[in-house]
mmCIF file of C-alpha atoms in Angstrom:
data_model
loop_
_atom_site.group_PDB
_atom_site.id
_atom_site.type_symbol
_atom_site.label_atom_id
_atom_site.label_comp_id
_atom_site.label_asym_id
_atom_site.label_seq_id
_atom_site.Cartn_x
_atom_site.Cartn_y
_atom_site.Cartn_z
ATOM 1 C CA UNK A 1 0.000 0.000 0.000
ATOM 2 C CA UNK A 2 1.317 3.301 -0.964
ATOM 3 C CA UNK A 3 1.478 6.060 1.618
ATOM 4 C CA UNK A 4 1.915 9.759 1.312
ATOM 5 C CA UNK A 5 5.473 9.279 2.358
ATOM 6 C CA UNK A 6 6.042 6.816 -0.400
ATOM 7 C CA UNK A 7 4.156 8.964 -2.870
ATOM 8 C CA UNK A 8 6.213 12.103 -2.212
ATOM 9 C CA UNK A 9 9.955 11.607 -2.357
ATOM 10 C CA UNK A 10 11.898 12.897 0.686
ATOM 11 C CA UNK A 11 13.513 16.323 0.299
ATOM 12 C CA UNK A 12 17.210 15.964 -0.266
ATOM 13 C CA UNK A 13 19.471 17.628 2.347
ATOM 14 C CA UNK A 14 20.637 21.053 1.136
ATOM 15 C CA UNK A 15 24.215 21.329 0.089
ATOM 16 C CA UNK A 16 24.259 25.052 0.592
ATOM 17 C CA UNK A 17 22.830 26.592 3.784
ATOM 18 C CA UNK A 18 22.781 30.200 5.101
ATOM 19 C CA UNK A 19 22.875 30.156 8.894
ATOM 20 C CA UNK A 20 22.008 33.843 9.187
ATOM 21 C CA UNK A 21 18.826 33.669 7.146
ATOM 22 C CA UNK A 22 18.023 30.015 7.848
ATOM 23 C CA UNK A 23 17.967 29.318 4.118
ATOM 24 C CA UNK A 24 19.163 26.103 2.438
ATOM 25 C CA UNK A 25 19.338 24.878 -1.164
ATOM 26 C CA UNK A 26 20.838 22.118 -3.192
ATOM 27 C CA UNK A 27 21.656 24.410 -6.039
ATOM 28 C CA UNK A 28 24.721 26.583 -6.065
ATOM 29 C CA UNK A 29 23.037 29.107 -8.326
ATOM 30 C CA UNK A 30 20.141 29.562 -5.920
ATOM 31 C CA UNK A 31 22.539 29.966 -3.033
ATOM 32 C CA UNK A 32 24.520 32.637 -4.897
ATOM 33 C CA UNK A 33 21.313 34.500 -5.700
ATOM 34 C CA UNK A 34 20.341 34.397 -2.037
ATOM 35 C CA UNK A 35 23.643 35.949 -1.012
ATOM 36 C CA UNK A 36 22.841 38.933 -3.219
ATOM 37 C CA UNK A 37 19.379 39.543 -1.753
ATOM 38 C CA UNK A 38 18.706 42.588 0.434
ATOM 39 C CA UNK A 39 17.335 40.348 3.183
ATOM 40 C CA UNK A 40 20.597 38.468 3.450
ATOM 41 C CA UNK A 41 22.679 41.640 3.374
ATOM 42 C CA UNK A 42 20.517 43.194 6.076
ATOM 43 C CA UNK A 43 20.708 40.110 8.312
ATOM 44 C CA UNK A 44 24.359 39.295 7.736
ATOM 45 C CA UNK A 45 25.651 42.843 8.447
ATOM 46 C CA UNK A 46 29.032 41.956 7.009
ATOM 47 C CA UNK A 47 29.177 38.281 8.019
ATOM 48 C CA UNK A 48 29.869 35.731 5.336
ATOM 49 C CA UNK A 49 27.988 32.463 4.868
ATOM 50 C CA UNK A 50 29.853 29.350 4.044
ATOM 51 C CA UNK A 51 28.175 26.558 2.089
ATOM 52 C CA UNK A 52 27.804 23.310 3.962
ATOM 53 C CA UNK A 53 27.483 19.860 2.517
ATOM 54 C CA UNK A 54 24.973 18.605 5.014
ATOM 55 C CA UNK A 55 22.174 20.011 7.180
ATOM 56 C CA UNK A 56 23.540 17.948 10.044
ATOM 57 C CA UNK A 57 25.730 20.944 10.802
ATOM 58 C CA UNK A 58 22.593 22.896 11.840
ATOM 59 C CA UNK A 59 23.208 21.532 15.281
ATOM 60 C CA UNK A 60 25.523 24.515 15.944
ATOM 61 C CA UNK A 61 23.929 26.539 18.842
ATOM 62 C CA UNK A 62 23.955 30.304 19.250
ATOM 63 C CA UNK A 63 23.493 31.558 22.818
ATOM 64 C CA UNK A 64 22.734 35.005 24.201
ATOM 65 C CA UNK A 65 25.709 36.254 26.199
ATOM 66 C CA UNK A 66 23.415 38.250 28.479
ATOM 67 C CA UNK A 67 20.616 35.829 29.417
ATOM 68 C CA UNK A 68 22.033 32.449 28.238
ATOM 69 C CA UNK A 69 19.168 31.462 25.909
ATOM 70 C CA UNK A 70 20.249 29.277 22.937
ATOM 71 C CA UNK A 71 19.142 29.446 19.293
ATOM 72 C CA UNK A 72 19.834 27.253 16.245
ATOM 73 C CA UNK A 73 20.779 30.180 14.039
ATOM 74 C CA UNK A 74 22.036 33.719 14.193
ATOM 75 C CA UNK A 75 18.802 35.105 12.841
ATOM 76 C CA UNK A 76 16.900 33.847 15.853
ATOM 77 C CA UNK A 77 19.601 35.130 18.169
ATOM 78 C CA UNK A 78 19.553 38.545 16.489
ATOM 79 C CA UNK A 79 15.788 38.833 16.847
ATOM 80 C CA UNK A 80 16.063 37.798 20.488
ATOM 81 C CA UNK A 81 18.662 40.460 21.240
ATOM 82 C CA UNK A 82 16.272 43.159 20.102
ATOM 83 C CA UNK A 83 13.999 42.249 23.018
ATOM 84 C CA UNK A 84 16.448 40.840 25.587
ATOM 85 C CA UNK A 85 15.946 42.780 28.852
ATOM 86 C CA UNK A 86 19.349 41.749 30.160
ATOM 87 C CA UNK A 87 21.095 43.221 27.132
ATOM 88 C CA UNK A 88 19.140 46.470 27.414
ATOM 89 C CA UNK A 89 20.085 46.824 31.083
ATOM 90 C CA UNK A 90 23.706 46.190 30.215
ATOM 91 C CA UNK A 91 23.609 48.861 27.517
ATOM 92 C CA UNK A 92 22.088 51.356 29.966
ATOM 93 C CA UNK A 93 24.826 50.665 32.459
ATOM 94 C CA UNK A 94 27.447 51.180 29.755
ATOM 95 C CA UNK A 95 25.878 54.503 28.761
ATOM 96 C CA UNK A 96 25.847 55.699 32.360
ATOM 97 C CA UNK A 97 29.432 54.589 32.806
ATOM 98 C CA UNK A 98 30.535 56.373 29.619
ATOM 99 C CA UNK A 99 28.867 59.593 30.751
ATOM 100 C CA UNK A 100 30.629 59.534 34.111
ATOM 101 C CA UNK A 101 34.247 60.226 34.951
ATOM 102 C CA UNK A 102 36.619 57.433 34.032
ATOM 103 C CA UNK A 103 37.919 55.953 37.263
ATOM 104 C CA UNK A 104 41.565 54.994 37.050
ATOM 105 C CA UNK A 105 44.037 53.862 39.725
ATOM 106 C CA UNK A 106 45.941 57.127 39.231
ATOM 107 C CA UNK A 107 42.793 59.164 39.831
ATOM 108 C CA UNK A 108 41.942 57.199 42.976
ATOM 109 C CA UNK A 109 45.478 57.638 44.317
ATOM 110 C CA UNK A 110 45.393 61.377 43.576
ATOM 111 C CA UNK A 111 42.050 61.822 45.350
ATOM 112 C CA UNK A 112 43.251 59.892 48.390
ATOM 113 C CA UNK A 113 46.418 61.977 48.522
ATOM 114 C CA UNK A 114 44.502 65.255 48.239
ATOM 115 C CA UNK A 115 42.051 64.148 50.908
ATOM 116 C CA UNK A 116 44.879 63.252 53.284
ATOM 117 C CA UNK A 117 46.601 66.576 52.665
ATOM 118 C CA UNK A 118 43.339 68.447 53.229
ATOM 119 C CA UNK A 119 42.673 66.594 56.475
ATOM 120 C CA UNK A 120 46.212 67.308 57.657
ATOM 121 C CA UNK A 121 45.777 71.004 56.886
ATOM 122 C CA UNK A 122 42.511 71.118 58.839
ATOM 123 C CA UNK A 123 44.141 69.362 61.796
ATOM 124 C CA UNK A 124 47.053 71.819 61.831
ATOM 125 C CA UNK A 125 44.710 74.800 61.596
ATOM 126 C CA UNK A 126 42.591 73.487 64.449
ATOM 127 C CA UNK A 127 45.684 73.009 66.594
ATOM 128 C CA UNK A 128 46.799 76.559 65.853
ATOM 129 C CA UNK A 129 43.367 77.977 66.655
ATOM 130 C CA UNK A 130 43.210 76.052 69.927
ATOM 131 C CA UNK A 131 46.681 77.224 70.943
ATOM 132 C CA UNK A 132 45.956 80.832 70.040
ATOM 133 C CA UNK A 133 42.648 80.648 71.852
ATOM 134 C CA UNK A 134 44.275 79.269 74.987
ATOM 135 C CA UNK A 135 47.128 81.770 74.926
ATOM 136 C CA UNK A 136 44.870 84.661 74.019
ATOM 137 C CA UNK A 137 42.383 83.854 76.759
ATOM 138 C CA UNK A 138 45.095 83.383 79.359
ATOM 139 C CA UNK A 139 46.926 86.521 78.328
ATOM 140 C CA UNK A 140 43.730 88.557 78.242
ATOM 141 C CA UNK A 141 42.724 87.364 81.694
ATOM 142 C CA UNK A 142 46.156 88.051 83.110
ATOM 143 C CA UNK A 143 46.469 91.400 81.357
ATOM 144 C CA UNK A 144 42.988 92.454 82.399
ATOM 145 C CA UNK A 145 43.667 91.514 85.997
ATOM 146 C CA UNK A 146 47.032 93.255 86.016
ATOM 147 C CA UNK A 147 45.772 96.311 84.156
ATOM 148 C CA UNK A 148 42.668 96.576 86.311
ATOM 149 C CA UNK A 149 44.751 96.292 89.451
ATOM 150 C CA UNK A 150 47.325 98.757 88.194
ATOM 151 C CA UNK A 151 44.674 101.237 87.080
ATOM 152 C CA UNK A 152 42.990 101.196 90.477
ATOM 153 C CA UNK A 153 46.305 101.352 92.293
ATOM 154 C CA UNK A 154 47.860 104.033 90.086
ATOM 155 C CA UNK A 155 44.711 106.138 90.104
ATOM 156 C CA UNK A 156 44.669 106.182 93.898
ATOM 157 C CA UNK A 157 48.350 107.048 93.973
ATOM 158 C CA UNK A 158 47.828 109.753 91.377
ATOM 159 C CA UNK A 159 44.875 111.328 93.219
ATOM 160 C CA UNK A 160 46.008 110.913 96.824
ATOM 161 C CA UNK A 161 49.743 111.378 96.365
ATOM 162 C CA UNK A 162 50.429 113.281 93.162
ATOM 163 C CA UNK A 163 47.313 115.468 93.505
ATOM 164 C CA UNK A 164 47.178 115.660 97.293
ATOM 165 C CA UNK A 165 47.505 119.472 97.172
ATOM 166 C CA UNK A 166 44.724 119.920 94.584
ATOM 167 C CA UNK A 167 42.016 122.513 95.251
ATOM 168 C CA UNK A 168 38.594 121.554 96.531
ATOM 169 C CA UNK A 169 35.878 122.149 93.945
ATOM 170 C CA UNK A 170 34.249 124.774 96.165
ATOM 171 C CA UNK A 171 37.553 126.642 96.448
ATOM 172 C CA UNK A 172 37.942 126.520 92.692
ATOM 173 C CA UNK A 173 34.485 128.084 92.198
ATOM 174 C CA UNK A 174 35.370 130.788 94.653
ATOM 175 C CA UNK A 175 38.662 131.468 92.873
ATOM 176 C CA UNK A 176 37.023 132.106 89.493
ATOM 177 C CA UNK A 177 37.184 135.853 88.911
ATOM 178 C CA UNK A 178 35.083 137.077 86.030
ATOM 179 C CA UNK A 179 35.436 140.179 83.897
ATOM 180 C CA UNK A 180 32.894 142.070 81.810
ATOM 181 C CA UNK A 181 34.659 140.621 78.789
ATOM 182 C CA UNK A 182 33.645 137.112 79.946
ATOM 183 C CA UNK A 183 30.009 138.200 80.067
ATOM 184 C CA UNK A 184 30.289 139.766 76.628
ATOM 185 C CA UNK A 185 31.820 136.557 75.237
ATOM 186 C CA UNK A 186 28.885 134.504 76.554
ATOM 187 C CA UNK A 187 26.510 136.876 74.756
ATOM 188 C CA UNK A 188 28.535 136.455 71.587
ATOM 189 C CA UNK A 189 29.060 132.641 71.455
ATOM 190 C CA UNK A 190 26.102 131.445 73.521
ATOM 191 C CA UNK A 191 25.576 129.891 76.942
ATOM 192 C CA UNK A 192 27.232 126.483 76.347
ATOM 193 C CA UNK A 193 30.379 127.751 74.624
ATOM 194 C CA UNK A 194 30.665 130.786 76.905
ATOM 195 C CA UNK A 195 30.350 128.977 80.273
ATOM 196 C CA UNK A 196 32.578 126.126 79.016
ATOM 197 C CA UNK A 197 35.220 128.667 78.064
ATOM 198 C CA UNK A 198 35.139 130.283 81.522
ATOM 199 C CA UNK A 199 35.549 126.964 83.380
ATOM 200 C CA UNK A 200 38.168 125.484 81.037
ATOM 201 C CA UNK A 201 40.190 128.691 80.994
ATOM 202 C CA UNK A 202 40.412 128.701 84.782
ATOM 203 C CA UNK A 203 41.220 124.951 84.972
ATOM 204 C CA UNK A 204 44.010 125.270 82.422
ATOM 205 C CA UNK A 205 45.464 128.126 84.447
ATOM 206 C CA UNK A 206 46.166 125.563 87.197
ATOM 207 C CA UNK A 207 48.835 122.889 87.214
ATOM 208 C CA UNK A 208 47.442 119.410 86.587
ATOM 209 C CA UNK A 209 48.203 118.384 90.184
ATOM 210 C CA UNK A 210 46.261 121.389 91.497
ATOM 211 C CA UNK A 211 43.047 120.864 89.555
ATOM 212 C CA UNK A 212 39.928 119.884 91.561
ATOM 213 C CA UNK A 213 38.559 117.541 88.900
ATOM 214 C CA UNK A 214 39.948 114.747 86.728
ATOM 215 C CA UNK A 215 38.334 112.492 84.129
ATOM 216 C CA UNK A 216 39.303 108.803 83.941
ATOM 217 C CA UNK A 217 36.959 107.899 81.061
ATOM 218 C CA UNK A 218 36.123 110.645 78.583
ATOM 219 C CA UNK A 219 33.628 108.493 76.662
ATOM 220 C CA UNK A 220 31.500 107.856 79.747
ATOM 221 C CA UNK A 221 32.436 111.132 81.463
ATOM 222 C CA UNK A 222 33.679 109.383 84.608
ATOM 223 C CA UNK A 223 34.750 112.279 86.819
ATOM 224 C CA UNK A 224 36.664 112.381 90.103
ATOM 225 C CA UNK A 225 36.027 115.517 92.134
ATOM 226 C CA UNK A 226 37.845 116.712 95.224
ATOM 227 C CA UNK A 227 35.744 118.192 98.017
ATOM 228 C CA UNK A 228 36.446 118.482 101.750
ATOM 229 C CA UNK A 229 40.008 117.367 100.959
ATOM 230 C CA UNK A 230 38.769 113.978 99.729
ATOM 231 C CA UNK A 231 38.873 112.634 96.197
ATOM 232 C CA UNK A 232 35.619 110.925 95.285
ATOM 233 C CA UNK A 233 34.140 109.562 92.109
ATOM 234 C CA UNK A 234 31.171 111.661 91.057
ATOM 235 C CA UNK A 235 27.900 109.797 90.545
ATOM 236 C CA UNK A 236 26.597 108.854 87.089
ATOM 237 C CA UNK A 237 24.771 112.162 86.789
ATOM 238 C CA UNK A 238 27.909 114.093 87.834
ATOM 239 C CA UNK A 239 25.904 116.086 90.362
ATOM 240 C CA UNK A 240 28.942 117.737 91.947
ATOM 241 C CA UNK A 241 30.238 118.983 88.629
ATOM 242 C CA UNK A 242 26.781 120.133 87.536
ATOM 243 C CA UNK A 243 26.463 122.116 90.748
ATOM 244 C CA UNK A 244 29.810 123.782 90.039
ATOM 245 C CA UNK A 245 28.673 124.695 86.515
ATOM 246 C CA UNK A 246 25.465 126.302 87.804
ATOM 247 C CA UNK A 247 27.349 128.291 90.440
ATOM 248 C CA UNK A 248 29.854 129.642 87.900
ATOM 249 C CA UNK A 249 26.981 130.477 85.530
ATOM 250 C CA UNK A 250 25.371 132.406 88.410
ATOM 251 C CA UNK A 251 28.601 134.328 88.960
ATOM 252 C CA UNK A 252 28.477 135.278 85.297
ATOM 253 C CA UNK A 253 24.910 136.596 85.711
ATOM 254 C CA UNK A 254 26.129 138.726 88.583
ATOM 255 C CA UNK A 255 28.287 140.600 86.056
ATOM 256 C CA UNK A 256 25.185 142.351 84.645
ATOM 257 C CA UNK A 257 25.649 145.203 87.094
ATOM 258 C CA UNK A 258 29.270 145.688 86.054
ATOM 259 C CA UNK A 259 28.230 145.785 82.397
ATOM 260 C CA UNK A 260 25.563 148.452 83.060
ATOM 261 C CA UNK A 261 28.065 150.520 85.004
ATOM 262 C CA UNK A 262 30.552 150.257 82.148
ATOM 263 C CA UNK A 263 27.956 150.991 79.456
ATOM 264 C CA UNK A 264 25.233 153.235 80.970
ATOM 265 C CA UNK A 265 23.563 153.742 77.597
ATOM 266 C CA UNK A 266 22.741 150.016 77.457
ATOM 267 C CA UNK A 267 19.548 150.845 79.328
ATOM 268 C CA UNK A 268 18.413 153.280 76.646
ATOM 269 C CA UNK A 269 15.863 151.576 74.440
ATOM 270 C CA UNK A 270 17.110 152.863 71.076
ATOM 271 C CA UNK A 271 20.888 152.483 71.724
ATOM 272 C CA UNK A 272 23.192 149.852 70.159
ATOM 273 C CA UNK A 273 24.384 148.739 73.595
ATOM 274 C CA UNK A 274 20.800 148.067 74.602
ATOM 275 C CA UNK A 275 20.498 145.477 71.839
ATOM 276 C CA UNK A 276 23.819 143.906 72.874
ATOM 277 C CA UNK A 277 22.791 143.911 76.516
ATOM 278 C CA UNK A 278 19.521 142.143 75.776
ATOM 279 C CA UNK A 279 21.395 139.409 73.877
ATOM 280 C CA UNK A 280 23.870 139.006 76.747
ATOM 281 C CA UNK A 281 21.071 138.646 79.288
ATOM 282 C CA UNK A 282 19.289 136.100 77.095
ATOM 283 C CA UNK A 283 22.388 133.893 76.607
ATOM 284 C CA UNK A 284 23.671 134.243 80.178
ATOM 285 C CA UNK A 285 20.321 132.995 81.475
ATOM 286 C CA UNK A 286 20.626 129.810 79.409
ATOM 287 C CA UNK A 287 19.933 130.894 75.867
ATOM 288 C CA UNK A 288 17.741 128.973 73.484
ATOM 289 C CA UNK A 289 15.885 125.975 74.903
ATOM 290 C CA UNK A 290 14.553 125.157 78.338
ATOM 291 C CA UNK A 291 16.467 121.919 79.096
ATOM 292 C CA UNK A 292 19.270 123.094 81.371
ATOM 293 C CA UNK A 293 20.309 119.487 82.096
ATOM 294 C CA UNK A 294 21.210 118.823 78.462
ATOM 295 C CA UNK A 295 23.092 122.107 78.245
ATOM 296 C CA UNK A 296 25.156 121.223 81.311
ATOM 297 C CA UNK A 297 25.804 117.746 79.870
ATOM 298 C CA UNK A 298 27.363 119.341 76.790
ATOM 299 C CA UNK A 299 29.529 121.526 79.019
ATOM 300 C CA UNK A 300 30.690 118.438 80.967
ATOM 301 C CA UNK A 301 31.749 116.762 77.699
ATOM 302 C CA UNK A 302 33.928 119.748 76.880
ATOM 303 C CA UNK A 303 35.451 119.791 80.372
ATOM 304 C CA UNK A 304 36.165 116.022 80.227
ATOM 305 C CA UNK A 305 38.344 116.511 77.154
ATOM 306 C CA UNK A 306 40.523 118.970 79.052
ATOM 307 C CA UNK A 307 40.874 117.190 82.413
ATOM 308 C CA UNK A 308 41.372 113.652 81.095
ATOM 309 C CA UNK A 309 44.144 111.824 82.958
ATOM 310 C CA UNK A 310 47.091 111.137 80.695
ATOM 311 C CA UNK A 311 48.343 107.534 80.490
ATOM 312 C CA UNK A 312 51.767 108.667 81.544
ATOM 313 C CA UNK A 313 50.251 109.802 84.820
ATOM 314 C CA UNK A 314 48.833 106.333 85.540
#
């Protein structure tokens, strides 16, 4: 009985086979034509096919180097690589690596060396800062203690020994002798400048050791005033010195009579001296403004600049 297998003769094994395109033929002419097709050129991408005498050699396996899957031909492997997730991940890693800095042993060694040098520099700087801080703190404490002690000690020596024969502030006020010219000057320059000039002029006429007032801190107007033969620090408001200023200002007012005696026409309404006299009276009584405390404060600032204790004296 004939069967289909007996009816159709078995296909002969191809003598020529293209592994890339999975194409086989028994005819050399057909094989050569296949090599010239665009499909083969596209799949081969430069690879050359060798004719084989038997299809038994199809047993050659092609495996994916990324996932390990095997294929009977390169065409199947090529198609697989287009979708292989392992290959795509590998390509991504390569791209990221190419975009980053190339790490070489020389680069690593250089970075380690720079890091060590930087750390050493920081350590040395910290040591220097600590040493300077310790020395600076110690020196400042010692210097402050010594200077504070010396200032207190030298100030007492200066006041009680060097200036032991200084005038009392009340005696100084009593010693101030005013002239009509002093009154006229107050009218000309104003109350603050005029009274300051009177006091400073009389203080400068005395030797430093004879003055009844000294300033140890011009910025804060720290004043030491002698009264009842005792040197004492004036309070924060400098009440003793303010009292002295007011008393000298009063002595200046008392010069009105002397001015009228010297210039009788000052009492005539339409005379030039009358205008001058009115200005003098206005300024001698305090001048512009009603805040006598602020005016006296400005006078104290001017006095402090004159009676400041020199460093050589301490």
